[in-house]
Amino acid sequence: HDPLRSQRLNLAIFELITMQALSTDANFFHCPSTTQPIYIELANTFDTPLIALLPCCAAIPTVELAWSVDHIQVSRVPTSPMQVVCNYLRVLKAGTLGGNDLVFLSRQAQLLLELPPNTIAASILDEAECRALLNEFVVEAYEIRSFGTLSIFLQTLAVQLRDMTQSIFFQYR
């Protein structure tokens, strides 16, 4: 462990909590003044050695978040990693992925454009459907048990799915 990094992280957390702001050389971030709490996720480790290195965290009451697919916050942004992956999982489950291209278009574009044959337009999926798809195809299949791991998995998979979709080798035209 690097004591200088621990000190810098401790100071950054202290600034965020007390002054609701963070600053670096030329950058400044300010949290709007609200009554919303600030959540800081620290890695789950045995005996929590990270907390021992961050004195400001020792003074903060801790809340352990229970992992559950039901606690996942589902994004409503159509091109977010979660929506991209869930749309692919939906067409995979329906058995329509092979032989069709999945495209992400705005509602206006979907109304204005005539989709070519073998093309499915993605849509914004609701929370219940996303959670069910993620649970079936991702959480249970890969034994994911943390929000951080799921987020990294979704971000990585979404990039790969977008790249493959844009490749001429994976298009059905």
PDB file of C-alpha atoms in Angstrom:
ATOM      1  CA  HIS A   1       0.000   0.000   0.000  1.00  0.00           C
ATOM      2  CA  ASP A   2       1.140   3.512  -0.790  1.00  0.00           C
ATOM      3  CA  PRO A   3       0.685   5.915   2.180  1.00  0.00           C
ATOM      4  CA  LEU A   4       0.658   8.978  -0.100  1.00  0.00           C
ATOM      5  CA  ARG A   5      -2.236   7.581  -2.133  1.00  0.00           C
ATOM      6  CA  SER A   6      -4.144   6.760   1.051  1.00  0.00           C
ATOM      7  CA  GLN A   7      -3.649  10.320   2.305  1.00  0.00           C
ATOM      8  CA  ARG A   8      -4.807  11.801  -1.000  1.00  0.00           C
ATOM      9  CA  LEU A   9      -7.892   9.567  -1.092  1.00  0.00           C
ATOM     10  CA  ASN A  10      -8.664  10.390   2.542  1.00  0.00           C
ATOM     11  CA  LEU A  11      -8.424  14.126   1.781  1.00  0.00           C
ATOM     12  CA  ALA A  12     -10.597  13.796  -1.340  1.00  0.00           C
ATOM     13  CA  ILE A  13     -13.327  11.962   0.588  1.00  0.00           C
ATOM     14  CA  PHE A  14     -13.143  14.540   3.370  1.00  0.00           C
ATOM     15  CA  GLU A  15     -13.498  17.413   0.846  1.00  0.00           C
ATOM     16  CA  LEU A  16     -16.409  15.707  -0.872  1.00  0.00           C
ATOM     17  CA  ILE A  17     -18.304  15.133   2.356  1.00  0.00           C
ATOM     18  CA  THR A  18     -17.586  18.383   4.200  1.00  0.00           C
ATOM     19  CA  MET A  19     -17.402  20.897   1.368  1.00  0.00           C
ATOM     20  CA  GLN A  20     -19.396  18.969  -1.242  1.00  0.00           C
ATOM     21  CA  ALA A  21     -16.638  19.695  -3.731  1.00  0.00           C
ATOM     22  CA  LEU A  22     -13.543  18.129  -5.237  1.00  0.00           C
ATOM     23  CA  SER A  23     -10.718  19.905  -6.994  1.00  0.00           C
ATOM     24  CA  THR A  24      -7.589  18.956  -8.847  1.00  0.00           C
ATOM     25  CA  ASP A  25      -5.083  21.060 -10.741  1.00  0.00           C
ATOM     26  CA  ALA A  26      -7.453  22.684 -13.238  1.00  0.00           C
ATOM     27  CA  ASN A  27     -10.695  20.809 -12.575  1.00  0.00           C
ATOM     28  CA  PHE A  28     -13.418  21.489 -10.062  1.00  0.00           C
ATOM     29  CA  PHE A  29     -16.457  19.376  -9.199  1.00  0.00           C
ATOM     30  CA  HIS A  30     -19.251  20.630  -6.965  1.00  0.00           C
ATOM     31  CA  CYS A  31     -22.219  18.638  -5.665  1.00  0.00           C
ATOM     32  CA  PRO A  32     -25.401  20.676  -5.675  1.00  0.00           C
ATOM     33  CA  SER A  33     -26.597  21.422  -2.168  1.00  0.00           C
ATOM     34  CA  THR A  34     -29.312  18.885  -1.492  1.00  0.00           C
ATOM     35  CA  THR A  35     -30.570  16.769   1.329  1.00  0.00           C
ATOM     36  CA  GLN A  36     -29.560  13.680  -0.618  1.00  0.00           C
ATOM     37  CA  PRO A  37     -26.922  11.601   1.141  1.00  0.00           C
ATOM     38  CA  ILE A  38     -23.543  10.938  -0.444  1.00  0.00           C
ATOM     39  CA  TYR A  39     -22.732   7.252  -0.823  1.00  0.00           C
ATOM     40  CA  ILE A  40     -19.170   6.006  -1.027  1.00  0.00           C
ATOM     41  CA  GLU A  41     -18.636   2.392  -1.976  1.00  0.00           C
ATOM     42  CA  LEU A  42     -15.521   0.811  -0.553  1.00  0.00           C
ATOM     43  CA  ALA A  43     -14.330  -2.564  -1.731  1.00  0.00           C
ATOM     44  CA  ASN A  44     -15.595  -5.551   0.208  1.00  0.00           C
ATOM     45  CA  THR A  45     -12.539  -7.086   1.794  1.00  0.00           C
ATOM     46  CA  PHE A  46     -11.861  -9.131   4.881  1.00  0.00           C
ATOM     47  CA  ASP A  47     -11.313  -6.975   7.988  1.00  0.00           C
ATOM     48  CA  THR A  48     -11.794  -3.884   5.774  1.00  0.00           C
ATOM     49  CA  PRO A  49      -8.138  -2.719   5.713  1.00  0.00           C
ATOM     50  CA  LEU A  50      -9.056   0.129   3.371  1.00  0.00           C
ATOM     51  CA  ILE A  51     -11.199   1.777   6.033  1.00  0.00           C
ATOM     52  CA  ALA A  52      -8.264   1.604   8.466  1.00  0.00           C
ATOM     53  CA  LEU A  53      -6.197   3.605   5.945  1.00  0.00           C
ATOM     54  CA  LEU A  54      -8.892   6.276   5.595  1.00  0.00           C
ATOM     55  CA  PRO A  55      -9.483   7.944   8.977  1.00  0.00           C
ATOM     56  CA  CYS A  56     -12.326  10.123   7.681  1.00  0.00           C
ATOM     57  CA  CYS A  57     -14.285   6.969   6.772  1.00  0.00           C
ATOM     58  CA  ALA A  58     -13.983   5.600  10.296  1.00  0.00           C
ATOM     59  CA  ALA A  59     -16.105   8.519  11.539  1.00  0.00           C
ATOM     60  CA  ILE A  60     -18.870   7.914   9.007  1.00  0.00           C
ATOM     61  CA  PRO A  61     -21.652   5.484   9.818  1.00  0.00           C
ATOM     62  CA  THR A  62     -21.500   2.503   7.488  1.00  0.00           C
ATOM     63  CA  VAL A  63     -24.405   0.857   5.778  1.00  0.00           C
ATOM     64  CA  GLU A  64     -23.912  -2.522   4.235  1.00  0.00           C
ATOM     65  CA  LEU A  65     -25.823  -2.815   1.015  1.00  0.00           C
ATOM     66  CA  ALA A  66     -27.322  -6.212   0.418  1.00  0.00           C
ATOM     67  CA  TRP A  67     -26.731  -7.462  -3.104  1.00  0.00           C
ATOM     68  CA  SER A  68     -29.905  -8.254  -4.983  1.00  0.00           C
ATOM     69  CA  VAL A  69     -30.863  -8.003  -8.619  1.00  0.00           C
ATOM     70  CA  ASP A  70     -33.995  -6.215  -7.350  1.00  0.00           C
ATOM     71  CA  HIS A  71     -31.833  -3.300  -6.145  1.00  0.00           C
ATOM     72  CA  ILE A  72     -30.349  -2.611  -9.577  1.00  0.00           C
ATOM     73  CA  GLN A  73     -31.148   0.870 -10.850  1.00  0.00           C
ATOM     74  CA  VAL A  74     -32.203   0.419 -14.469  1.00  0.00           C
ATOM     75  CA  SER A  75     -31.162   3.196 -16.812  1.00  0.00           C
ATOM     76  CA  ARG A  76     -33.814   4.729 -19.091  1.00  0.00           C
ATOM     77  CA  VAL A  77     -31.169   5.983 -21.532  1.00  0.00           C
ATOM     78  CA  PRO A  78     -31.578   3.883 -24.700  1.00  0.00           C
ATOM     79  CA  THR A  79     -27.850   3.746 -25.462  1.00  0.00           C
ATOM     80  CA  SER A  80     -26.708   3.065 -21.886  1.00  0.00           C
ATOM     81  CA  PRO A  81     -24.729  -0.142 -21.372  1.00  0.00           C
ATOM     82  CA  MET A  82     -27.613  -1.647 -19.418  1.00  0.00           C
ATOM     83  CA  GLN A  83     -30.215  -0.956 -22.126  1.00  0.00           C
ATOM     84  CA  VAL A  84     -27.875  -2.115 -24.908  1.00  0.00           C
ATOM     85  CA  VAL A  85     -27.133  -5.416 -23.186  1.00  0.00           C
ATOM     86  CA  CYS A  86     -30.755  -5.979 -22.131  1.00  0.00           C
ATOM     87  CA  ASN A  87     -32.012  -5.388 -25.676  1.00  0.00           C
ATOM     88  CA  TYR A  88     -29.582  -7.980 -26.996  1.00  0.00           C
ATOM     89  CA  LEU A  89     -30.600 -10.414 -24.253  1.00  0.00           C
ATOM     90  CA  ARG A  90     -34.277  -9.888 -25.108  1.00  0.00           C
ATOM     91  CA  VAL A  91     -33.821 -10.759 -28.785  1.00  0.00           C
ATOM     92  CA  LEU A  92     -31.538 -13.651 -27.816  1.00  0.00           C
ATOM     93  CA  LYS A  93     -34.225 -15.037 -25.504  1.00  0.00           C
ATOM     94  CA  ALA A  94     -36.888 -14.581 -28.181  1.00  0.00           C
ATOM     95  CA  GLY A  95     -34.694 -16.511 -30.617  1.00  0.00           C
ATOM     96  CA  THR A  96     -34.643 -13.662 -33.131  1.00  0.00           C
ATOM     97  CA  LEU A  97     -31.035 -12.560 -32.786  1.00  0.00           C
ATOM     98  CA  GLY A  98     -29.664 -14.885 -35.444  1.00  0.00           C
ATOM     99  CA  GLY A  99     -30.682 -13.563 -38.846  1.00  0.00           C
ATOM    100  CA  ASN A 100     -31.535 -10.050 -37.666  1.00  0.00           C
ATOM    101  CA  ASP A 101     -29.669  -6.811 -37.010  1.00  0.00           C
ATOM    102  CA  LEU A 102     -30.468  -4.883 -33.845  1.00  0.00           C
ATOM    103  CA  VAL A 103     -30.333  -1.100 -34.290  1.00  0.00           C
ATOM    104  CA  PHE A 104     -30.567   1.677 -31.711  1.00  0.00           C
ATOM    105  CA  LEU A 105     -32.609   4.601 -33.055  1.00  0.00           C
ATOM    106  CA  SER A 106     -34.494   7.444 -31.423  1.00  0.00           C
ATOM    107  CA  ARG A 107     -38.293   7.260 -31.462  1.00  0.00           C
ATOM    108  CA  GLN A 108     -38.377  10.025 -34.101  1.00  0.00           C
ATOM    109  CA  ALA A 109     -35.938   8.126 -36.321  1.00  0.00           C
ATOM    110  CA  GLN A 110     -37.976   4.938 -35.963  1.00  0.00           C
ATOM    111  CA  LEU A 111     -41.075   6.813 -37.160  1.00  0.00           C
ATOM    112  CA  LEU A 112     -39.298   8.508 -40.059  1.00  0.00           C
ATOM    113  CA  LEU A 113     -37.188   5.637 -41.324  1.00  0.00           C
ATOM    114  CA  GLU A 114     -38.360   2.436 -42.833  1.00  0.00           C
ATOM    115  CA  LEU A 115     -36.265  -0.312 -41.319  1.00  0.00           C
ATOM    116  CA  PRO A 116     -34.649  -2.685 -43.784  1.00  0.00           C
ATOM    117  CA  PRO A 117     -35.677  -6.350 -43.711  1.00  0.00           C
ATOM    118  CA  ASN A 118     -34.049  -8.429 -40.976  1.00  0.00           C
ATOM    119  CA  THR A 119     -33.729  -5.373 -38.715  1.00  0.00           C
ATOM    120  CA  ILE A 120     -35.117  -5.024 -35.208  1.00  0.00           C
ATOM    121  CA  ALA A 121     -35.317  -1.610 -33.533  1.00  0.00           C
ATOM    122  CA  ALA A 122     -34.224  -1.606 -29.909  1.00  0.00           C
ATOM    123  CA  SER A 123     -36.508  -0.030 -27.346  1.00  0.00           C
ATOM    124  CA  ILE A 124     -36.259   1.198 -23.774  1.00  0.00           C
ATOM    125  CA  LEU A 125     -36.987  -1.808 -21.598  1.00  0.00           C
ATOM    126  CA  ASP A 126     -38.694  -1.417 -18.239  1.00  0.00           C
ATOM    127  CA  GLU A 127     -37.061  -2.219 -14.913  1.00  0.00           C
ATOM    128  CA  ALA A 128     -38.771  -5.562 -14.394  1.00  0.00           C
ATOM    129  CA  GLU A 129     -37.814  -6.910 -17.816  1.00  0.00           C
ATOM    130  CA  CYS A 130     -34.191  -5.693 -17.529  1.00  0.00           C
ATOM    131  CA  ARG A 131     -33.803  -7.192 -14.080  1.00  0.00           C
ATOM    132  CA  ALA A 132     -35.265 -10.518 -15.184  1.00  0.00           C
ATOM    133  CA  LEU A 133     -32.994 -10.687 -18.250  1.00  0.00           C
ATOM    134  CA  LEU A 134     -29.910  -9.679 -16.270  1.00  0.00           C
ATOM    135  CA  ASN A 135     -30.709 -12.221 -13.577  1.00  0.00           C
ATOM    136  CA  GLU A 136     -31.253 -15.053 -16.062  1.00  0.00           C
ATOM    137  CA  PHE A 137     -28.371 -14.429 -18.460  1.00  0.00           C
ATOM    138  CA  VAL A 138     -25.752 -12.550 -16.439  1.00  0.00           C
ATOM    139  CA  VAL A 139     -26.115 -12.670 -12.652  1.00  0.00           C
ATOM    140  CA  GLU A 140     -26.871 -16.383 -12.355  1.00  0.00           C
ATOM    141  CA  ALA A 141     -24.724 -17.493 -15.292  1.00  0.00           C
ATOM    142  CA  TYR A 142     -21.593 -15.665 -14.125  1.00  0.00           C
ATOM    143  CA  GLU A 143     -22.325 -15.673 -10.376  1.00  0.00           C
ATOM    144  CA  ILE A 144     -22.102 -11.893 -10.109  1.00  0.00           C
ATOM    145  CA  ARG A 145     -22.690 -10.724  -6.559  1.00  0.00           C
ATOM    146  CA  SER A 146     -21.843  -7.014  -6.532  1.00  0.00           C
ATOM    147  CA  PHE A 147     -23.061  -3.856  -8.204  1.00  0.00           C
ATOM    148  CA  GLY A 148     -19.522  -2.859  -9.194  1.00  0.00           C
ATOM    149  CA  THR A 149     -18.824  -6.158 -10.933  1.00  0.00           C
ATOM    150  CA  LEU A 150     -22.153  -6.015 -12.758  1.00  0.00           C
ATOM    151  CA  SER A 151     -21.473  -2.447 -13.898  1.00  0.00           C
ATOM    152  CA  ILE A 152     -18.040  -3.344 -15.296  1.00  0.00           C
ATOM    153  CA  PHE A 153     -19.478  -6.451 -16.966  1.00  0.00           C
ATOM    154  CA  LEU A 154     -22.287  -4.439 -18.620  1.00  0.00           C
ATOM    155  CA  GLN A 155     -19.956  -1.658 -19.790  1.00  0.00           C
ATOM    156  CA  THR A 156     -17.523  -4.119 -21.329  1.00  0.00           C
ATOM    157  CA  LEU A 157     -20.213  -6.276 -22.944  1.00  0.00           C
ATOM    158  CA  ALA A 158     -22.075  -3.251 -24.343  1.00  0.00           C
ATOM    159  CA  VAL A 159     -18.915  -2.000 -26.080  1.00  0.00           C
ATOM    160  CA  GLN A 160     -18.297  -5.453 -27.561  1.00  0.00           C
ATOM    161  CA  LEU A 161     -21.910  -5.805 -28.747  1.00  0.00           C
ATOM    162  CA  ARG A 162     -21.864  -2.348 -30.370  1.00  0.00           C
ATOM    163  CA  ASP A 163     -18.557  -3.107 -32.098  1.00  0.00           C
ATOM    164  CA  MET A 164     -19.789  -6.459 -33.402  1.00  0.00           C
ATOM    165  CA  THR A 165     -23.039  -4.901 -34.603  1.00  0.00           C
ATOM    166  CA  GLN A 166     -21.119  -2.344 -36.650  1.00  0.00           C
ATOM    167  CA  SER A 167     -18.826  -4.965 -38.166  1.00  0.00           C
ATOM    168  CA  ILE A 168     -19.748  -6.060 -41.697  1.00  0.00           C
ATOM    169  CA  PHE A 169     -18.953  -9.622 -40.651  1.00  0.00           C
ATOM    170  CA  PHE A 170     -21.888  -9.703 -38.228  1.00  0.00           C
ATOM    171  CA  GLN A 171     -24.590  -7.979 -40.307  1.00  0.00           C
ATOM    172  CA  TYR A 172     -27.475  -9.711 -42.087  1.00  0.00           C
ATOM    173  CA  ARG A 173     -27.865  -7.481 -45.130  1.00  0.00           C
TER     174      ARG A 173
END
